[in-house]
Amino acid sequence: MSLTVRDFYEAGRESLSLELIRGEKQLDRIIPEAALNRPGLALAGFLQYVANKRVQVLGLAELTYLKSLKAAERRERLTGFFEKHIPALVVTRNRLVPKELLLISEAFHVPVLRTPMITMDFVNRGTLLLEDLTSPRMMAQGTTVDVMGIGVMLEGEPGIGKSETAMALVRRGHSLVADDTTVLQRDSTGDIVASAVDVTQFHMEIRGLGIIHVPSLFGVASMRLRMKLDMVVCLHHQRSMEDVDRTGLAPQSRDILGVSVPVLNLPVGPGRDISLIIEVAAMNQKLKFLGHDAAKELDERLIKTLLRKATR
Amino acid sequence: MTRGNPTETGATAASRTFTVTNKYGIHARPAALFVKTCSQFQSEILVEKDGAVVSGKSIMGLLTLEGHHGAQLRISANGPDAAEAMEALGTIFENKFYED
């Protein structure tokens, strides 16, 4: 899916205070490269290389420079720049947009946007927004909970008790990220970030109870908007789990949006407090991230003992 | 406990002594394989070494036995599928727990 100027404008209307100055009909122009560019060199007449696939940002420096040029030269430079097929242009600091620029942008069908932000802030936050808009994402059938700083997504067939387990975790003081459907997104650092779908955020469906509003019942601390995904816990019926890893020595993982995420297969059955087991699993995963693998360490110690006894 | 007629339920008892022949002995992975094999059967399975007896369906129990290379384990099974269980365990011992 390609990013259009409209996507950028709509997402940045609030967060970047973007306003549309010209080119409402051109908002479907595609932004081929999700990045920003300050076209100082291009405006100075160097057109051999222009980062023309990016959204162009005109700050105080560029505008002051344009102002210093004679009218004819200004027109010529701007025309040369616009001939490079730029997707959109943003003027920062709420500066008045020069008339020639408006005319030329209309002629080239390039939308012009404006923001009150200073250029540096706009470039920083605008870059993050563009990254967010274009980062790979997917919807996953799973309930996500922040368990003591470890992001856990619960999976399993319908009716196995994902939401009930999540509710028990919330009751124990952990925070719900998303119930039933989780949006997963890979950020620029290579982390998978989980969040809820807007319309159902903060809500949960519990069989027999219906839909509940989690923060009203458990307080605002019971919700978390975004959480890094650290592990997937897959709930299975005990009888279908002959093959479960009993030692924890064969850790499993799954590729999610190109990132390998640890997966724990958990049998659900009578006498097993799943929320408690998940709490411990999250802590154990944390311990592994810190470099301690209890199962591996015990096994290594055991093998040492066994070898000593064997050679005696 | 009363058992049904052996010919009806097929309840039997079997026991055999095995020698651990893989290099590393019964560490976590072989113990897991042992437990997984035992868990496929209904029979109660006990493992004895130097007087200590543990359940064949318990990983932590098996690990405490310290079944090193060359150790002798006496295994007894009691239940309707005791013979089959013993046969399956025999196979994993013969194959050195698929290690080495």
CSV table of C-alpha atoms in Angstrom, one decimal:
chain,number,residue,atom,x,y,z
A,1,MET,CA,0.0,0.0,0.0
A,2,SER,CA,1.5,3.3,-1.0
A,3,LEU,CA,1.4,6.4,1.2
A,4,THR,CA,-0.4,9.4,-0.1
A,5,VAL,CA,-0.2,13.1,0.8
A,6,ARG,CA,-3.7,12.7,2.2
A,7,ASP,CA,-2.5,10.0,4.6
A,8,PHE,CA,0.3,12.2,5.8
A,9,TYR,CA,-2.0,15.3,6.1
A,10,GLU,CA,-4.7,13.5,8.0
A,11,ALA,CA,-2.4,11.8,10.4
A,12,GLY,CA,-0.4,15.1,10.9
A,13,ARG,CA,-3.4,17.4,11.2
A,14,GLU,CA,-3.4,17.2,15.0
A,15,SER,CA,0.0,15.8,15.9
A,16,LEU,CA,1.9,18.2,13.5
A,17,SER,CA,-0.7,20.9,13.3
A,18,LEU,CA,-0.7,20.6,9.6
A,19,GLU,CA,-3.0,22.9,7.6
A,20,LEU,CA,-3.7,22.6,3.9
A,21,ILE,CA,-2.9,25.8,1.9
A,22,ARG,CA,-3.3,24.6,-1.6
A,23,GLY,CA,-4.0,21.5,-3.6
A,24,GLU,CA,-7.0,19.8,-2.1
A,25,LYS,CA,-7.5,18.0,-5.3
A,26,GLN,CA,-3.9,16.8,-5.4
A,27,LEU,CA,-4.0,15.0,-2.0
A,28,ASP,CA,-3.9,11.6,-3.6
A,29,ARG,CA,-0.4,12.1,-4.8
A,30,ILE,CA,1.9,9.4,-3.7
A,31,ILE,CA,4.8,9.9,-1.4
A,32,PRO,CA,7.3,7.4,-2.9
A,33,GLU,CA,9.8,7.8,0.0
A,34,ALA,CA,8.5,8.2,3.5
A,35,ALA,CA,10.9,10.9,4.6
A,36,LEU,CA,11.4,14.7,4.7
A,37,ASN,CA,13.9,16.8,2.8
A,38,ARG,CA,15.1,20.4,3.1
A,39,PRO,CA,15.8,21.5,-0.5
A,40,GLY,CA,18.3,24.2,0.2
A,41,LEU,CA,20.7,23.1,-2.5
A,42,ALA,CA,18.0,22.6,-5.1
A,43,LEU,CA,16.7,26.1,-4.5
A,44,ALA,CA,20.2,27.4,-4.9
A,45,GLY,CA,20.2,25.9,-8.4
A,46,PHE,CA,21.9,22.6,-7.9
A,47,LEU,CA,19.5,20.2,-9.5
A,48,GLN,CA,21.8,17.3,-10.4
A,49,TYR,CA,20.7,15.4,-7.4
A,50,VAL,CA,17.4,16.2,-5.6
A,51,ALA,CA,15.8,13.9,-3.0
A,52,ASN,CA,12.6,14.5,-5.0
A,53,LYS,CA,10.7,11.4,-3.8
A,54,ARG,CA,10.4,12.9,-0.3
A,55,VAL,CA,8.1,15.6,1.2
A,56,GLN,CA,9.9,18.9,0.9
A,57,VAL,CA,10.2,21.2,3.9
A,58,LEU,CA,10.7,24.9,3.6
A,59,GLY,CA,11.9,26.5,6.8
A,60,LEU,CA,13.1,30.0,7.7
A,61,ALA,CA,16.4,29.5,5.9
A,62,GLU,CA,14.9,28.4,2.6
A,63,LEU,CA,12.2,31.1,2.7
A,64,THR,CA,14.6,33.9,3.5
A,65,TYR,CA,16.9,32.7,0.7
A,66,LEU,CA,14.0,32.8,-1.8
A,67,LYS,CA,13.1,36.3,-0.6
A,68,SER,CA,16.7,37.4,-1.3
A,69,LEU,CA,16.4,36.5,-4.9
A,70,LYS,CA,15.1,38.7,-7.7
A,71,ALA,CA,11.6,37.8,-8.8
A,72,ALA,CA,12.6,36.3,-12.1
A,73,GLU,CA,15.3,34.3,-10.6
A,74,ARG,CA,13.0,33.1,-7.8
A,75,ARG,CA,10.5,31.9,-10.4
A,76,GLU,CA,13.1,30.1,-12.4
A,77,ARG,CA,14.6,28.4,-9.3
A,78,LEU,CA,11.2,27.3,-8.1
A,79,THR,CA,10.2,26.0,-11.5
A,80,GLY,CA,13.4,24.0,-11.8
A,81,PHE,CA,12.7,22.5,-8.3
A,82,PHE,CA,9.1,21.7,-9.0
A,83,GLU,CA,10.0,20.1,-12.3
A,84,LYS,CA,11.6,17.3,-10.3
A,85,HIS,CA,8.1,15.9,-9.4
A,86,ILE,CA,8.1,16.4,-5.7
A,87,PRO,CA,5.1,14.9,-3.9
A,88,ALA,CA,4.3,17.8,-1.4
A,89,LEU,CA,5.7,20.8,0.2
A,90,VAL,CA,5.5,22.0,3.9
A,91,VAL,CA,6.1,25.5,5.1
A,92,THR,CA,7.1,25.7,8.7
A,93,ARG,CA,6.7,28.4,11.4
A,94,ASN,CA,3.4,29.5,9.9
A,95,ARG,CA,5.3,31.7,7.4
A,96,LEU,CA,3.4,33.4,4.7
A,97,VAL,CA,3.7,31.3,1.6
A,98,PRO,CA,5.2,33.4,-1.3
A,99,LYS,CA,2.8,34.0,-4.1
A,100,GLU,CA,5.0,32.6,-6.8
A,101,LEU,CA,5.4,29.5,-4.9
A,102,LEU,CA,1.6,29.0,-4.7
A,103,LEU,CA,1.2,29.7,-8.4
A,104,ILE,CA,3.9,27.3,-9.4
A,105,SER,CA,2.7,24.6,-7.0
A,106,GLU,CA,-0.7,24.9,-8.5
A,107,ALA,CA,0.7,24.6,-12.0
A,108,PHE,CA,2.6,21.4,-11.0
A,109,HIS,CA,-0.3,20.0,-9.0
A,110,VAL,CA,1.7,19.8,-5.8
A,111,PRO,CA,-0.1,20.2,-2.5
A,112,VAL,CA,1.2,22.9,-0.1
A,113,LEU,CA,0.9,22.4,3.7
A,114,ARG,CA,1.8,24.6,6.6
A,115,THR,CA,2.6,24.1,10.2
A,116,PRO,CA,3.4,26.4,13.1
A,117,MET,CA,6.2,24.2,14.3
A,118,ILE,CA,9.8,25.2,14.0
A,119,THR,CA,11.6,23.3,11.3
A,120,MET,CA,13.8,21.1,13.5
A,121,ASP,CA,10.8,19.9,15.6
A,122,PHE,CA,8.7,19.3,12.5
A,123,VAL,CA,11.5,17.3,10.8
A,124,ASN,CA,11.9,15.1,13.9
A,125,ARG,CA,8.3,14.5,14.6
A,126,GLY,CA,7.3,14.4,10.9
A,127,THR,CA,9.9,11.7,10.3
A,128,LEU,CA,8.6,9.6,13.1
A,129,LEU,CA,5.0,10.0,11.8
A,130,LEU,CA,6.0,9.0,8.3
A,131,GLU,CA,7.8,5.9,9.7
A,132,ASP,CA,4.8,5.0,11.8
A,133,LEU,CA,2.5,5.4,8.7
A,134,THR,CA,4.6,3.1,6.6
A,135,SER,CA,5.9,0.5,9.1
A,136,PRO,CA,4.7,-3.1,8.4
A,137,ARG,CA,1.7,-4.0,10.4
A,138,MET,CA,-0.8,-6.8,10.7
A,139,MET,CA,-3.9,-7.8,12.7
A,140,ALA,CA,-3.4,-10.8,15.0
A,141,GLN,CA,-6.1,-13.0,16.6
A,142,GLY,CA,-4.9,-12.5,20.2
A,143,THR,CA,-5.3,-10.8,23.5
A,144,THR,CA,-2.3,-8.7,24.6
A,145,VAL,CA,-1.4,-7.9,28.2
A,146,ASP,CA,1.5,-6.1,29.8
A,147,VAL,CA,2.7,-8.5,32.5
A,148,MET,CA,5.3,-6.7,34.7
A,149,GLY,CA,6.9,-5.0,31.7
A,150,ILE,CA,6.8,-8.1,29.5
A,151,GLY,CA,4.3,-7.8,26.5
A,152,VAL,CA,2.5,-11.1,26.3
A,153,MET,CA,0.0,-12.0,23.5
A,154,LEU,CA,-2.4,-14.8,24.3
A,155,GLU,CA,-3.5,-17.0,21.4
A,156,GLY,CA,-5.6,-20.1,21.2
A,157,GLU,CA,-8.8,-21.4,19.7
A,158,PRO,CA,-12.1,-19.5,20.4
A,159,GLY,CA,-13.5,-20.4,23.8
A,160,ILE,CA,-10.2,-21.6,25.3
A,161,GLY,CA,-10.2,-18.6,27.7
A,162,LYS,CA,-7.9,-15.9,26.4
A,163,SER,CA,-10.1,-13.1,27.6
A,164,GLU,CA,-10.8,-14.8,31.0
A,165,THR,CA,-7.0,-15.3,31.5
A,166,ALA,CA,-6.4,-11.7,30.5
A,167,MET,CA,-9.1,-10.5,33.0
A,168,ALA,CA,-7.4,-12.6,35.8
A,169,LEU,CA,-4.1,-10.9,34.9
A,170,VAL,CA,-5.7,-7.4,35.0
A,171,ARG,CA,-7.3,-8.3,38.3
A,172,ARG,CA,-3.8,-9.2,39.6
A,173,GLY,CA,-2.6,-5.7,38.6
A,174,HIS,CA,-1.3,-6.1,35.1
A,175,SER,CA,-2.5,-4.0,32.2
A,176,LEU,CA,-4.6,-4.9,29.1
A,177,VAL,CA,-3.3,-3.7,25.7
A,178,ALA,CA,-5.9,-5.3,23.4
A,179,ASP,CA,-8.6,-8.0,23.8
A,180,ASP,CA,-9.2,-10.5,21.0
A,181,THR,CA,-7.7,-8.6,18.2
A,182,THR,CA,-4.2,-7.1,18.4
A,183,VAL,CA,-2.6,-4.7,15.9
A,184,LEU,CA,1.1,-5.6,15.5
A,185,GLN,CA,3.5,-3.1,14.0
A,186,ARG,CA,7.2,-3.3,13.4
A,187,ASP,CA,8.9,-0.1,14.4
A,188,SER,CA,12.1,1.4,13.0
A,189,THR,CA,14.2,-0.3,15.8
A,190,GLY,CA,12.9,-3.7,14.9
A,191,ASP,CA,10.6,-4.1,17.8
A,192,ILE,CA,7.1,-5.4,17.4
A,193,VAL,CA,4.6,-3.1,19.0
A,194,ALA,CA,1.1,-4.2,20.0
A,195,SER,CA,-1.9,-2.0,20.3
A,196,ALA,CA,-5.7,-2.2,20.1
A,197,VAL,CA,-8.1,-1.5,17.3
A,198,ASP,CA,-9.5,2.0,18.0
A,199,VAL,CA,-13.1,1.2,18.2
A,200,THR,CA,-12.8,-1.7,20.6
A,201,GLN,CA,-10.0,-0.3,22.7
A,202,PHE,CA,-10.5,-0.5,26.5
A,203,HIS,CA,-13.2,-3.1,26.1
A,204,MET,CA,-13.3,-6.8,26.6
A,205,GLU,CA,-15.8,-9.5,25.9
A,206,ILE,CA,-16.3,-12.2,28.5
A,207,ARG,CA,-18.6,-15.0,27.7
A,208,GLY,CA,-21.8,-14.9,29.8
A,209,LEU,CA,-20.9,-11.4,30.9
A,210,GLY,CA,-20.9,-9.5,27.6
A,211,ILE,CA,-18.9,-6.4,26.9
A,212,ILE,CA,-17.1,-4.7,29.8
A,213,HIS,CA,-15.2,-1.4,29.9
A,214,VAL,CA,-11.9,-2.3,31.6
A,215,PRO,CA,-10.7,1.1,33.0
A,216,SER,CA,-14.1,1.8,34.5
A,217,LEU,CA,-14.0,-1.4,36.5
A,218,PHE,CA,-10.3,-1.7,37.2
A,219,GLY,CA,-9.0,1.8,37.0
A,220,VAL,CA,-6.8,3.6,34.4
A,221,ALA,CA,-3.7,1.6,35.4
A,222,SER,CA,-5.4,-1.5,34.0
A,223,MET,CA,-4.9,-0.2,30.4
A,224,ARG,CA,-1.9,0.3,28.3
A,225,LEU,CA,-2.1,1.9,24.9
A,226,ARG,CA,1.0,0.4,23.3
A,227,MET,CA,3.3,-2.3,24.4
A,228,LYS,CA,6.4,-4.0,22.9
A,229,LEU,CA,5.6,-7.6,22.2
A,230,ASP,CA,8.0,-9.9,24.0
A,231,MET,CA,6.4,-13.3,23.8
A,232,VAL,CA,3.4,-15.2,22.4
A,233,VAL,CA,1.6,-17.6,24.8
A,234,CYS,CA,-0.4,-20.2,22.9
A,235,LEU,CA,-3.2,-21.9,24.9
A,236,HIS,CA,-4.0,-25.5,24.0
A,237,HIS,CA,-6.4,-28.0,25.3
A,238,GLN,CA,-4.4,-30.4,27.5
A,239,ARG,CA,-5.5,-33.5,25.7
A,240,SER,CA,-4.1,-32.2,22.4
A,241,MET,CA,-0.7,-31.5,23.9
A,242,GLU,CA,1.2,-34.7,24.1
A,243,ASP,CA,4.1,-33.0,22.5
A,244,VAL,CA,4.6,-30.1,25.0
A,245,ASP,CA,8.2,-29.2,25.9
A,246,ARG,CA,8.5,-30.4,29.5
A,247,THR,CA,12.0,-29.0,30.2
A,248,GLY,CA,12.0,-25.6,28.5
A,249,LEU,CA,15.1,-26.7,26.7
A,250,ALA,CA,13.6,-26.5,23.3
A,251,PRO,CA,12.3,-22.9,23.1
A,252,GLN,CA,10.1,-22.1,20.2
A,253,SER,CA,9.7,-18.9,18.3
A,254,ARG,CA,7.7,-17.5,15.4
A,255,ASP,CA,8.4,-14.9,12.7
A,256,ILE,CA,6.2,-11.9,13.1
A,257,LEU,CA,6.7,-9.2,10.5
A,258,GLY,CA,10.3,-10.4,10.0
A,259,VAL,CA,11.1,-10.5,13.8
A,260,SER,CA,11.6,-13.7,15.7
A,261,VAL,CA,9.3,-13.7,18.8
A,262,PRO,CA,9.5,-16.4,21.5
A,263,VAL,CA,6.4,-18.7,21.6
A,264,LEU,CA,5.3,-20.7,24.6
A,265,ASN,CA,2.8,-23.5,24.2
A,266,LEU,CA,0.7,-23.9,27.3
A,267,PRO,CA,-1.7,-26.7,28.0
A,268,VAL,CA,-4.9,-25.6,29.7
A,269,GLY,CA,-6.5,-28.1,32.0
A,270,PRO,CA,-8.1,-28.7,35.4
A,271,GLY,CA,-6.1,-27.5,38.3
A,272,ARG,CA,-3.9,-25.2,36.3
A,273,ASP,CA,-4.1,-21.5,37.1
A,274,ILE,CA,-3.2,-20.1,33.7
A,275,SER,CA,-2.9,-16.5,34.8
A,276,LEU,CA,-0.4,-17.5,37.5
A,277,ILE,CA,1.5,-19.6,35.0
A,278,ILE,CA,1.6,-16.7,32.6
A,279,GLU,CA,2.9,-14.4,35.3
A,280,VAL,CA,5.7,-16.8,36.0
A,281,ALA,CA,6.3,-17.4,32.2
A,282,ALA,CA,6.7,-13.6,31.7
A,283,MET,CA,9.2,-13.4,34.6
A,284,ASN,CA,11.1,-16.4,33.3
A,285,GLN,CA,11.2,-14.8,29.8
A,286,LYS,CA,12.6,-11.6,31.5
A,287,LEU,CA,15.2,-13.7,33.2
A,288,LYS,CA,16.2,-15.2,29.8
A,289,PHE,CA,16.5,-11.7,28.3
A,290,LEU,CA,18.8,-10.9,31.2
A,291,GLY,CA,20.9,-13.9,30.2
A,292,HIS,CA,19.8,-16.5,32.7
A,293,ASP,CA,18.2,-19.7,31.3
A,294,ALA,CA,17.3,-21.8,34.3
A,295,ALA,CA,16.6,-25.0,32.4
A,296,LYS,CA,19.8,-24.8,30.5
A,297,GLU,CA,21.9,-24.0,33.6
A,298,LEU,CA,20.4,-26.9,35.6
A,299,ASP,CA,21.0,-29.2,32.6
A,300,GLU,CA,24.6,-28.1,32.3
A,301,ARG,CA,25.2,-28.7,36.0
A,302,LEU,CA,23.5,-32.0,35.8
A,303,ILE,CA,25.6,-33.2,32.9
A,304,LYS,CA,28.8,-32.2,34.7
A,305,THR,CA,27.7,-34.3,37.7
A,306,LEU,CA,26.7,-37.2,35.5
A,307,LEU,CA,29.9,-37.2,33.6
A,308,ARG,CA,31.9,-37.2,36.8
A,309,LYS,CA,30.0,-40.2,38.1
A,310,ALA,CA,30.3,-42.0,34.9
A,311,THR,CA,34.1,-41.9,34.7
A,312,ARG,CA,34.6,-42.8,38.3
B,1,MET,CA,-7.3,-52.1,45.8
B,2,THR,CA,-9.1,-54.7,43.9
B,3,ARG,CA,-8.4,-55.2,40.3
B,4,GLY,CA,-10.7,-56.6,37.7
B,5,ASN,CA,-10.1,-60.0,36.2
B,6,PRO,CA,-6.7,-59.8,34.5
B,7,THR,CA,-8.1,-61.3,31.3
B,8,GLU,CA,-10.7,-58.6,31.2
B,9,THR,CA,-8.7,-55.5,31.9
B,10,GLY,CA,-5.4,-57.0,30.8
B,11,ALA,CA,-3.8,-55.6,34.0
B,12,THR,CA,-0.3,-56.9,34.4
B,13,ALA,CA,3.0,-56.1,36.1
B,14,ALA,CA,6.4,-56.1,34.4
B,15,SER,CA,9.8,-55.1,35.5
B,16,ARG,CA,13.2,-55.0,34.0
B,17,THR,CA,16.7,-53.6,34.7
B,18,PHE,CA,18.2,-51.3,32.1
B,19,THR,CA,21.7,-49.9,31.9
B,20,VAL,CA,22.2,-46.2,30.9
B,21,THR,CA,24.5,-46.3,27.9
B,22,ASN,CA,24.4,-42.8,26.5
B,23,LYS,CA,27.5,-40.6,27.3
B,24,TYR,CA,25.8,-37.9,29.3
B,25,GLY,CA,23.4,-40.1,31.2
B,26,ILE,CA,19.8,-39.1,32.1
B,27,HIS,CA,20.0,-35.3,32.0
B,28,ALA,CA,17.0,-33.1,31.1
B,29,ARG,CA,16.5,-34.0,27.5
B,30,PRO,CA,16.6,-37.8,28.0
B,31,ALA,CA,14.4,-37.4,31.1
B,32,ALA,CA,11.9,-35.5,29.1
B,33,LEU,CA,11.8,-38.3,26.5
B,34,PHE,CA,11.5,-40.9,29.2
B,35,VAL,CA,8.6,-39.0,30.8
B,36,LYS,CA,6.9,-38.5,27.5
B,37,THR,CA,7.1,-42.2,26.7
B,38,CYS,CA,5.8,-43.2,30.1
B,39,SER,CA,2.9,-40.7,29.9
B,40,GLN,CA,1.6,-42.5,26.8
B,41,PHE,CA,0.6,-45.4,29.0
B,42,GLN,CA,-2.0,-45.8,31.7
B,43,SER,CA,0.3,-48.0,33.8
B,44,GLU,CA,2.0,-46.8,36.9
B,45,ILE,CA,5.7,-46.8,36.2
B,46,LEU,CA,8.4,-46.6,38.9
B,47,VAL,CA,12.1,-46.2,38.5
B,48,GLU,CA,14.5,-47.3,41.1
B,49,LYS,CA,18.2,-46.7,41.5
B,50,ASP,CA,20.3,-47.4,44.6
B,51,GLY,CA,17.2,-47.7,46.8
B,52,ALA,CA,15.6,-44.5,45.6
B,53,VAL,CA,12.2,-44.9,43.8
B,54,VAL,CA,10.6,-42.2,41.7
B,55,SER,CA,7.7,-42.0,39.2
B,56,GLY,CA,8.6,-42.5,35.6
B,57,LYS,CA,6.2,-39.7,34.8
B,58,SER,CA,8.1,-37.1,36.8
B,59,ILE,CA,11.0,-35.2,35.2
B,60,MET,CA,12.3,-33.7,38.4
B,61,GLY,CA,12.0,-37.1,40.1
B,62,LEU,CA,14.1,-38.8,37.3
B,63,LEU,CA,16.8,-36.1,37.5
B,64,THR,CA,17.3,-36.7,41.2
B,65,LEU,CA,18.3,-40.3,40.4
B,66,GLU,CA,21.5,-39.1,38.7
B,67,GLY,CA,21.3,-41.8,36.1
B,68,HIS,CA,24.9,-41.5,34.8
B,69,HIS,CA,26.4,-43.6,32.0
B,70,GLY,CA,26.7,-47.1,33.3
B,71,ALA,CA,24.0,-46.7,36.0
B,72,GLN,CA,21.5,-49.5,36.5
B,73,LEU,CA,17.9,-48.6,36.7
B,74,ARG,CA,15.2,-51.0,37.7
B,75,ILE,CA,11.9,-50.1,36.1
B,76,SER,CA,8.6,-51.6,37.1
B,77,ALA,CA,5.3,-51.1,35.4
B,78,ASN,CA,1.9,-51.9,36.8
B,79,GLY,CA,-1.3,-51.6,34.8
B,80,PRO,CA,-3.2,-52.7,31.8
B,81,ASP,CA,-0.4,-51.8,29.3
B,82,ALA,CA,2.6,-52.6,31.4
B,83,ALA,CA,4.2,-54.9,28.8
B,84,GLU,CA,3.8,-52.3,26.0
B,85,ALA,CA,5.2,-49.6,28.3
B,86,MET,CA,8.3,-51.7,29.1
B,87,GLU,CA,8.8,-52.4,25.4
B,88,ALA,CA,8.7,-48.8,24.5
B,89,LEU,CA,11.1,-47.9,27.3
B,90,GLY,CA,13.4,-50.7,26.1
B,91,THR,CA,13.5,-49.1,22.7
B,92,ILE,CA,14.6,-45.7,24.0
B,93,PHE,CA,17.3,-47.3,26.2
B,94,GLU,CA,18.6,-49.3,23.2
B,95,ASN,CA,18.8,-46.2,21.1
B,96,LYS,CA,20.7,-44.4,23.9
B,97,PHE,CA,17.8,-41.8,24.1
B,98,TYR,CA,18.6,-40.8,20.5
B,99,GLU,CA,21.7,-39.0,21.7
B,100,ASP,CA,25.4,-39.9,21.1
